[in-house]
């Protein structure tokens, strides 16, 4: 089986028929009537008439699916092989598309068997089928056929059809390009219409050549009232005058550089005031600015939100500045960002002096480690309790006690953005507490007066008796020497008692320092020894010899221990046992007071640390002892735990944090 494939003859040998109907199709197409289906149908009708074809079909090649799709046909039955979609290599059109060669099959020529079958099935006597290509790319296939008694196609028919196919290929390419252009324009238009900004395109004559729907809606103008009009006829005069728009446009056309405008508030008739931000963007072809894009962004809502944010910020700043507490904001690194008036008043340092300073550097030296640890825990996401840390002041010798509550601020992504430290000046509170403690000491001295008097009377009696003995035995040196030693010992004992008494009664002046709880207990027990004996209380002490040091105020802790012992004495009016134990419990120094007294009813235990709570008769106690003790222990970052059974006794455990070396 042989397929006759004819080469295309030179163009100068082609005899081109000229029919007005055929060229009218081309004129309409190139003048803008680019409906592809209508054009293809009209072209095939004209071509079939010129070539006397009984069948004609135009198929377009889909390069992605590698298939031919019929777009127009004349005289082709639905059951024809040219109906619908044709795969490469299938039938005559598929074979031509695959081989990229024209096919001329006159009657009697030797042809492939499957083509012979097709021609016989469809009653065809001659077929002319050509590929349509542009720049080596297949666009489609043009197929012509004759049937019945019509003569076969000739080489001149092939030349003419080749010219038509070449031009049709160009037309198809143009259709494809126009379709791509339409899609691009549609895509760009959809983008422009979806942008919530007013856009207008202005030419060199300062006429508007395009405007998006946002602009038309905002300006209440129709497309025909806008496009093609000069900007002076469309934009409000106040806008043109304020922005000097015409001058700015000419500058952009001349320089090719964009222009960033400014904010402009404008109220159109019947509308509320709006705020716009405008800019000019040159649109260039090569180096020439052909158009300028005017963008007008409605920032009314943004400005309103910004103003609301500024109003809230001013309000919060005013509240913070008027607050009686210190309010300080820190960066995640711990540097001071804001410092309110209360902080200025308490420290004597203004915001400019402390901004960007590390807060830890403004705290008492011996407490900086505590603050550093607190901030680390806060950054790690832990909750931190109120912590007392002294703040340095402008006076280098002065510190202010401050109770700090710190919290972390995070953004929407959970990232730490700031730390807020709220501090309460404890100066007045400490002064009042000192007065209360001093009053409690005086009250305690009243309770201990009998024992103290006895402590002083005994050595005085010994001194008096020894002096009398010396007077009566002037000639006995040995007896005089013994009496003298007793006088000295008794005087030292009385002096020690008075020293403890003065230390206890004096208002607390000592600063916090490293101390041993056993030493504080020894001083208290020395002063209260006779008090315990006088009320028939047996004292049992078990003090740990290797007790860790704590950081505290010995005078305040002495008051706590004294209150514990006096409470035990009150609970055992008929005498009893008091056990005092010291040791270590976890990270705390433990001081335990256990008595065999009357005990505390369970319903009273939650109230025993409340100020003025007491179960004693009127005149036998103020109810401040345990409250003061609890406050002092909390100042030392410790706790007091109580266990009690009515009729069996009570145990108070004081836990004070071990000093970290």
XYZ file of C-alpha atoms in Angstrom:
661
model
C 0.000 0.000 0.000
C 1.464 3.327 -1.030
C 0.357 6.754 0.172
C 0.851 9.535 -2.323
C 2.310 12.543 -0.491
C 2.833 15.574 -2.708
C 5.296 18.401 -1.817
C 4.019 21.970 -1.833
C 4.954 23.678 -5.093
C 6.617 27.120 -5.185
C 4.345 30.073 -4.507
C 4.951 31.653 -7.921
C 3.405 28.592 -9.630
C 0.183 28.872 -7.695
C -2.861 30.079 -9.545
C -5.005 31.650 -6.873
C -8.744 31.887 -7.589
C -10.273 35.104 -6.429
C -13.760 34.928 -5.074
C -15.270 37.860 -3.243
C -17.024 35.628 -0.719
C -13.775 33.958 0.356
C -11.817 37.154 0.885
C -14.793 38.804 2.564
C -14.315 36.271 5.388
C -10.731 37.395 5.837
C -11.663 41.090 5.767
C -14.290 40.628 8.457
C -11.857 38.629 10.592
C -8.995 41.100 10.438
C -11.341 44.062 10.907
C -12.273 42.733 14.322
C -15.175 40.299 13.869
C -13.248 37.516 15.561
C -16.004 35.046 16.400
C -13.988 31.957 15.594
C -16.885 29.560 15.014
C -18.725 31.948 12.686
C -15.521 32.786 10.810
C -14.570 29.094 10.397
C -18.042 28.127 9.153
C -18.158 30.999 6.644
C -14.638 30.203 5.479
C -15.450 26.514 4.921
C -18.603 27.381 2.997
C -16.642 29.717 0.714
C -13.777 27.241 0.349
C -16.112 24.340 -0.445
C -17.788 26.448 -3.112
C -14.464 27.413 -4.689
C -13.015 23.874 -4.639
C -16.314 22.114 -5.406
C -15.834 20.009 -2.260
C -18.825 18.038 -1.060
C -17.340 17.869 2.451
C -15.097 20.283 4.355
C -13.904 20.250 7.966
C -11.650 22.342 10.150
C -10.011 20.700 13.181
C -7.946 22.488 15.827
C -5.077 20.722 17.551
C -5.071 20.550 21.391
C -1.375 20.245 22.257
C -2.027 19.390 25.898
C -4.308 16.423 25.162
C -2.690 15.724 21.747
C -6.024 15.470 20.009
C -7.877 17.189 17.131
C -11.206 18.867 17.857
C -13.595 19.671 15.005
C -14.741 23.316 15.179
C -16.559 23.624 11.848
C -17.773 21.317 9.076
C -19.744 21.415 5.815
C -21.523 18.330 4.476
C -20.057 16.020 7.131
C -22.438 13.466 8.636
C -22.489 12.913 12.379
C -21.254 9.345 11.904
C -18.276 10.557 9.861
C -14.714 9.994 11.073
C -14.357 13.804 11.106
C -17.131 14.189 13.661
C -16.078 15.265 17.199
C -12.568 14.378 18.401
C -9.822 12.710 16.363
C -6.680 11.208 17.885
C -3.258 11.545 16.262
C -2.779 8.798 13.666
C -6.527 8.116 13.476
C -8.087 8.433 10.023
C -6.823 10.782 7.350
C -6.841 13.948 9.520
C -5.070 12.150 12.350
C -2.471 10.733 9.947
C -1.787 14.193 8.430
C -1.440 15.771 11.887
C 0.973 13.066 12.931
C 3.080 13.130 9.722
C 2.878 16.929 9.265
C 2.494 16.398 5.479
C -0.364 17.236 3.075
C -2.283 14.273 1.670
C -3.805 14.225 -1.862
C -5.775 11.104 -2.701
C -7.159 11.201 -6.279
C -9.389 8.413 -7.523
C -7.423 5.306 -8.449
C -4.324 6.145 -6.397
C -2.754 3.497 -4.213
C -3.644 4.359 -0.596
C -3.380 2.727 2.871
C -5.954 0.051 3.502
C -7.684 1.818 6.429
C -8.061 4.999 4.351
C -9.513 3.010 1.479
C -12.035 1.562 3.897
C -12.897 5.024 5.212
C -13.333 6.438 1.711
C -15.518 3.504 0.745
C -17.621 3.766 3.900
C -18.239 7.469 3.378
C -18.557 7.288 -0.407
C -15.606 9.606 -1.099
C -13.832 9.700 -4.451
C -11.064 12.206 -3.591
C -9.566 13.690 -0.419
C -7.369 16.769 0.137
C -6.084 17.048 3.723
C -3.447 19.570 4.900
C -1.727 20.376 8.224
C -1.923 23.990 9.412
C 1.322 25.193 11.008
C 2.810 28.454 12.274
C 6.526 28.633 13.003
C 6.744 24.850 13.056
C 3.892 24.443 15.561
C 0.830 22.440 14.533
C -2.393 24.449 14.801
C -4.879 22.097 13.150
C -5.940 20.252 10.005
C -7.981 21.405 6.975
C -9.817 18.553 5.267
C -11.655 18.681 1.879
C -13.392 15.762 0.148
C -15.384 15.037 -3.025
C -17.893 12.306 -3.661
C -20.134 11.050 -6.446
C -19.194 12.052 -10.001
C -17.085 15.054 -9.009
C -13.582 14.993 -10.502
C -10.639 14.301 -8.156
C -8.600 17.074 -6.602
C -5.663 18.331 -8.643
C -2.262 19.739 -7.772
C -3.648 23.217 -8.379
C -6.337 22.498 -5.799
C -3.517 21.470 -3.435
C -1.627 24.733 -4.039
C -4.731 26.831 -3.469
C -5.753 24.875 -0.365
C -2.199 25.226 0.980
C -2.413 29.014 0.749
C -5.776 28.937 2.509
C -4.413 26.552 5.175
C -1.403 28.796 5.800
C -3.591 31.837 6.274
C -6.055 29.862 8.342
C -3.159 28.743 10.560
C -2.231 32.394 11.064
C -5.857 33.153 11.862
C -5.958 30.307 14.369
C -2.761 31.584 15.940
C -4.296 35.041 16.167
C -7.434 33.561 17.707
C -5.290 31.774 20.269
C -3.324 34.941 21.004
C -6.505 37.003 21.230
C -7.992 34.390 23.560
C -4.891 34.523 25.731
C -5.044 38.313 25.641
C -8.718 38.226 26.607
C -7.953 35.838 29.450
C -5.098 38.051 30.617
C -7.270 41.154 30.418
C -10.073 39.355 32.218
C -7.657 38.168 34.880
C -6.204 41.653 35.327
C -9.681 43.174 35.408
C -10.775 40.699 38.076
C -7.729 41.620 40.129
C -8.351 45.337 39.693
C -12.027 44.969 40.572
C -11.210 42.936 43.682
C -8.675 45.455 45.016
C -10.369 47.608 47.695
C -8.683 50.711 46.293
C -9.957 53.260 43.788
C -7.910 53.051 40.577
C -7.990 55.255 37.493
C -5.610 55.229 34.531
C -4.749 58.636 33.048
C -3.150 59.307 29.659
C -0.737 62.065 28.676
C -3.605 64.410 27.821
C -4.837 63.947 31.416
C -7.896 62.043 30.268
C -9.170 58.989 32.120
C -8.819 55.840 30.021
C -9.886 53.277 32.658
C -11.455 53.188 36.105
C -12.243 50.274 38.379
C -15.587 49.608 40.012
C -14.356 50.765 43.412
C -13.747 54.252 42.036
C -17.065 54.316 40.195
C -18.932 53.289 43.344
C -17.137 55.777 45.588
C -17.571 58.637 43.105
C -21.163 57.667 42.225
C -20.379 57.819 38.508
C -21.126 55.465 35.628
C -18.413 54.074 33.348
C -19.542 56.212 30.388
C -19.473 59.312 32.602
C -15.863 58.624 33.550
C -13.805 56.901 30.859
C -12.682 59.293 28.128
C -13.322 62.348 30.279
C -10.610 64.759 31.507
C -9.765 64.446 35.182
C -10.993 68.002 35.775
C -14.487 66.871 34.770
C -14.478 63.806 37.017
C -12.487 64.531 40.171
C -13.696 67.110 42.738
C -12.082 70.554 42.356
C -11.079 70.564 46.030
C -9.207 67.306 45.481
C -7.439 68.650 42.396
C -6.504 71.879 44.185
C -5.313 70.268 47.410
C -3.222 67.598 45.685
C -2.060 69.822 42.778
C -2.840 66.692 40.798
C -2.384 68.040 37.277
C 1.059 69.404 38.176
C 2.004 66.127 39.895
C 0.845 64.097 36.885
C 2.948 66.116 34.443
C 5.948 65.653 36.726
C 5.453 61.871 36.804
C 5.028 61.740 33.007
C 8.258 63.725 32.601
C 10.398 62.019 35.259
C 9.037 58.489 35.164
C 9.245 58.388 38.952
C 6.296 57.461 41.193
C 4.885 60.041 43.575
C 3.787 59.250 47.127
C 0.947 61.527 48.145
C -0.506 62.325 51.528
C -3.707 61.874 53.492
C -6.743 63.829 52.358
C -10.108 64.114 54.089
C -13.062 64.708 51.777
C -16.829 64.521 52.116
C -18.893 64.032 48.990
C -22.382 65.569 48.918
C -24.774 63.452 50.951
C -22.003 61.244 52.337
C -19.965 61.182 55.510
C -16.369 62.387 55.499
C -13.761 59.919 54.266
C -9.989 59.963 54.503
C -7.945 58.931 51.469
C -4.295 58.261 50.791
C -3.227 58.715 47.177
C -0.179 57.932 45.061
C 0.813 58.126 41.380
C 2.479 55.199 39.596
C 3.948 55.571 36.068
C 2.987 52.887 33.525
C 5.819 52.604 31.010
C 6.292 51.036 27.616
C 10.034 50.637 27.323
C 11.242 54.013 28.648
C 8.214 56.089 27.787
C 5.506 56.782 30.339
C 2.292 56.217 28.418
C -0.099 56.301 31.357
C -0.154 57.081 35.048
C -2.079 55.033 37.574
C -3.803 57.056 40.298
C -4.467 54.984 43.411
C -6.770 56.377 46.076
C -7.014 54.199 49.165
C -9.891 54.800 51.554
C -8.213 54.689 54.973
C -11.181 56.068 56.902
C -11.747 52.918 58.939
C -8.022 52.498 59.544
C -7.744 56.100 60.709
C -10.742 55.664 62.987
C -9.221 52.508 64.449
C -5.860 54.236 64.846
C -7.509 57.153 66.598
C -9.397 54.747 68.856
C -6.145 52.937 69.644
C -4.459 56.257 70.405
C -7.401 57.267 72.604
C -7.226 53.987 74.515
C -3.456 54.320 74.814
C -3.827 57.854 76.189
C -6.490 56.658 78.609
C -4.363 53.734 79.785
C -1.305 55.966 80.075
C -3.343 58.410 82.163
C -4.641 55.593 84.372
C -1.158 54.168 84.809
C 0.302 57.591 85.572
C -2.431 58.266 88.129
C -2.010 54.869 89.774
C -0.643 54.904 93.302
C 1.318 51.724 92.582
C 4.514 51.503 90.589
C 3.780 50.259 87.053
C 6.829 49.349 84.994
C 6.974 47.616 81.615
C 10.063 45.680 80.623
C 11.390 44.256 77.396
C 11.801 40.447 77.259
C 15.453 41.062 78.173
C 14.413 42.844 81.386
C 15.149 46.410 80.268
C 12.862 49.240 81.375
C 10.511 50.538 78.651
C 8.016 52.605 80.664
C 8.207 54.026 84.183
C 5.105 55.684 85.627
C 4.850 58.682 87.958
C 4.488 56.528 91.057
C 7.807 54.889 90.199
C 9.345 58.346 89.758
C 7.911 59.512 93.082
C 9.069 56.476 95.057
C 12.543 56.195 93.526
C 13.296 59.842 92.807
C 14.388 58.776 89.291
C 12.539 60.011 86.193
C 11.752 57.923 83.133
C 14.572 59.366 81.035
C 17.113 58.343 83.681
C 16.003 54.719 83.805
C 14.794 53.988 80.258
C 16.618 51.006 78.731
C 18.253 50.294 82.105
C 18.086 46.758 83.499
C 15.542 46.667 86.340
C 17.767 44.278 88.264
C 20.399 47.034 88.474
C 17.914 49.258 90.317
C 17.210 46.686 93.027
C 19.042 46.053 96.290
C 22.309 44.256 95.584
C 21.575 41.382 97.949
C 18.187 40.778 96.268
C 19.187 40.925 92.604
C 19.559 37.175 92.389
C 15.963 36.826 93.598
C 14.668 39.167 90.863
C 16.754 37.446 88.176
C 15.319 34.076 89.196
C 11.790 35.521 89.218
C 12.145 36.902 85.665
C 13.568 33.616 84.377
C 10.615 31.684 85.784
C 8.230 34.228 84.280
C 9.847 33.935 80.829
C 9.638 30.142 81.130
C 5.873 30.475 81.532
C 5.670 29.790 85.259
C 3.367 31.637 87.636
C 5.227 33.696 90.227
C 3.927 34.847 93.587
C 4.175 38.349 94.999
C 7.785 39.007 95.927
C 9.248 41.731 98.112
C 12.378 43.304 96.629
C 13.833 46.637 97.722
C 14.147 49.357 95.082
C 17.135 51.693 95.016
C 16.425 55.425 95.036
C 18.182 58.570 93.883
C 19.661 58.706 97.389
C 22.540 56.196 97.208
C 22.052 55.253 100.878
C 18.318 54.676 100.654
C 16.145 51.730 99.628
C 12.374 51.384 99.432
C 10.635 48.079 100.243
C 8.365 47.137 97.332
C 6.045 44.145 96.890
C 6.182 43.155 93.200
C 3.577 41.336 91.123
C 4.918 40.475 87.677
C 3.167 39.074 84.616
C 4.206 38.245 81.058
C 2.565 39.645 77.906
C 2.441 37.487 74.755
C 1.383 38.199 71.177
C -1.125 36.179 69.146
C 1.590 33.659 68.320
C 2.490 33.057 71.970
C 5.765 34.963 71.760
C 6.840 36.995 74.795
C 6.679 40.703 73.957
C 6.869 42.405 77.356
C 6.874 41.974 81.122
C 4.701 44.142 83.354
C 5.850 44.696 86.933
C 3.402 46.284 89.366
C 4.942 47.278 92.684
C 3.407 48.506 95.922
C 5.440 50.788 98.166
C 5.596 49.076 101.573
C 7.263 51.960 103.431
C 4.127 53.069 105.285
C 3.047 49.495 105.849
C 6.427 48.637 107.330
C 6.217 51.709 109.586
C 2.794 50.665 110.864
C 3.934 47.081 111.262
C 6.926 48.283 113.264
C 4.596 50.236 115.540
C 2.346 47.205 115.987
C 5.331 44.970 116.634
C 6.663 47.456 119.158
C 3.269 47.564 120.877
C 3.226 43.794 120.944
C 6.693 43.783 122.469
C 5.585 46.129 125.210
C 2.599 43.855 125.807
C 4.933 40.871 125.927
C 7.167 42.680 128.402
C 4.139 43.199 130.612
C 3.463 39.483 130.547
C 7.123 38.738 131.255
C 7.540 41.472 133.895
C 7.408 39.073 136.830
C 9.996 36.765 135.397
C 12.277 39.634 134.412
C 12.008 41.160 137.873
C 12.965 37.816 139.364
C 15.871 37.540 136.939
C 17.173 40.887 138.189
C 16.273 40.411 141.866
C 18.251 37.188 142.266
C 21.628 38.570 141.155
C 20.990 41.765 143.112
C 20.344 39.704 146.243
C 23.552 37.786 145.669
C 25.475 41.030 145.136
C 23.998 42.523 148.317
C 24.746 39.430 150.414
C 28.273 39.131 149.042
C 28.992 42.812 149.728
C 27.746 42.397 153.297
C 29.940 39.333 153.698
C 32.977 41.305 152.573
C 32.118 44.090 154.996
C 31.878 41.633 157.893
C 35.020 39.687 157.057
C 37.639 42.289 156.308
C 40.335 40.092 157.821
C 39.518 37.033 155.715
C 41.025 37.563 152.257
C 39.935 34.160 150.921
C 36.295 34.732 151.869
C 36.456 38.232 150.410
C 37.811 36.817 147.136
C 34.965 34.279 146.871
C 32.381 36.977 147.600
C 33.948 39.242 144.968
C 33.696 36.519 142.314
C 30.022 35.993 143.158
C 29.415 39.750 142.831
C 31.081 39.828 139.410
C 29.147 36.758 138.175
C 25.824 38.125 139.407
C 26.503 41.528 137.845
C 27.284 39.867 134.512
C 24.073 37.839 134.752
C 22.027 40.964 135.476
C 23.782 42.833 132.673
C 23.027 40.024 130.214
C 19.361 40.032 131.242
C 19.149 43.793 130.769
C 20.914 43.533 127.387
C 18.396 40.954 126.158
C 15.563 43.055 127.519
C 16.785 46.207 125.766
C 17.367 44.349 122.513
C 13.860 42.913 122.649
C 12.148 46.141 123.642
C 14.016 48.357 121.145
C 12.238 49.031 117.833
C 13.662 46.887 114.991
C 16.542 48.732 113.356
C 18.707 45.917 112.033
C 18.791 45.194 108.326
C 18.385 41.719 106.946
C 21.538 39.653 107.153
C 22.704 36.065 107.342
C 21.771 34.607 110.730
C 21.512 31.299 112.554
C 18.033 30.553 113.899
C 19.565 28.705 116.872
C 21.368 31.886 117.982
C 18.135 33.884 117.902
C 16.389 31.158 119.908
C 19.202 31.146 122.507
C 18.752 34.882 123.130
C 14.972 34.505 123.500
C 15.235 31.515 125.837
C 17.810 33.291 128.016
C 15.351 36.129 128.529
C 12.349 33.858 129.099
C 13.915 31.064 131.124
C 12.493 32.207 134.488
C 9.108 32.942 132.836
C 8.815 29.289 131.845
C 9.930 28.079 135.276
C 7.471 30.364 137.053
C 4.469 28.834 135.219
C 5.767 25.294 135.695
C 6.525 24.590 132.047
C 9.164 21.998 131.309
C 11.312 23.059 128.353
C 12.751 20.436 125.998
C 15.129 21.802 123.337
C 16.524 19.821 120.413
C 18.465 22.287 118.304
C 20.266 20.980 115.204
C 24.003 21.721 115.572
C 24.491 22.097 111.774
C 21.603 24.368 110.955
C 21.970 26.215 107.598
C 21.992 30.000 107.618
C 18.917 32.004 106.695
C 18.592 35.543 105.378
C 16.544 37.534 107.861
C 16.116 40.167 110.544
C 17.089 38.718 113.977
C 15.004 41.254 115.915
C 11.839 40.409 113.970
C 12.401 36.667 114.256
C 13.018 37.058 118.010
C 9.548 38.598 118.238
C 8.081 35.590 116.378
C 9.782 33.074 118.687
C 8.734 35.060 121.771
C 5.117 35.099 120.590
C 5.208 31.331 120.051
C 6.511 30.730 123.607
C 4.015 33.139 125.186
C 1.144 31.447 123.306
C 2.340 28.094 124.632
C 2.436 29.474 128.184
C -1.127 30.803 127.788
C -2.295 27.395 126.539
C -0.838 25.652 129.615
C -2.033 27.694 132.641
C -1.501 24.690 134.938
C 1.932 23.908 133.512
C 3.012 21.363 130.930
C 5.702 20.540 128.411
C 7.094 22.727 125.621
C 9.349 21.140 123.000
C 11.392 23.382 120.708
C 13.061 21.700 117.738
C 15.157 23.032 114.865
C 16.220 21.237 111.707
C 15.966 21.175 107.919
C 12.839 20.366 105.911
C 13.508 20.372 102.180
C 14.815 23.823 101.219
C 13.682 25.375 104.500
C 14.968 25.723 108.050
C 12.370 24.293 110.431
C 11.630 25.759 113.875
C 8.896 23.776 115.664
C 7.101 24.708 118.917
C 4.988 21.878 120.389
C 3.010 22.248 123.629
C 0.718 20.006 125.661
C -1.882 22.704 126.209
C -5.599 22.957 125.644
C -5.387 22.867 121.831
C -7.304 24.915 119.251
C -10.801 23.984 118.027
C -10.807 22.995 114.356
C -13.218 25.784 113.371
C -10.848 28.408 114.841
C -7.679 27.267 113.034
C -8.412 29.161 109.749
C -8.830 32.396 111.768
C -5.910 32.297 114.212
C -3.678 34.457 111.993
C -6.370 37.109 111.483
C -5.636 40.421 113.254
C -7.376 40.806 116.644
C -8.706 37.241 116.640
C -8.497 35.780 120.157
C -10.381 33.316 122.333
C -9.031 34.783 125.566
C -11.034 36.858 127.991
C -11.113 40.639 127.594
C -7.890 42.186 128.858
C -5.867 38.967 128.492
C -4.645 39.501 124.946
C -4.943 41.702 121.852
C -5.140 38.945 119.247
C -2.192 40.448 117.353
C 0.563 38.042 118.363
C 0.005 35.336 115.743
C -1.018 37.892 113.091
C 2.252 39.786 113.591
C 4.212 36.528 113.594
C 2.573 35.434 110.339
C 3.338 38.809 108.706
C 6.994 38.674 109.783
C 7.430 35.108 108.511
C 5.857 36.076 105.168
C 8.317 38.976 104.934
C 11.042 36.349 105.204
C 9.372 34.372 102.338
C 8.476 31.624 104.783
C 5.320 29.946 106.062
C 3.728 28.919 109.367
C 1.903 25.605 109.592
C -0.250 24.581 112.551
C -1.558 21.255 113.811
C -3.759 21.041 116.883
C -6.070 18.685 118.752
C -8.346 19.939 121.509
C -7.116 18.599 124.860
C -3.847 17.261 123.404
C -1.887 20.344 122.410
C -0.668 22.394 119.475
C 2.349 22.358 117.170
C 3.504 25.395 115.187
C 6.050 24.809 112.398
C 7.900 27.861 111.124
C 9.598 27.294 107.745
C 12.225 29.829 106.638
C 14.024 29.470 103.270
C 17.651 28.374 103.419
C 20.008 31.012 102.058
C 21.371 30.094 98.621
C 25.124 30.511 98.639
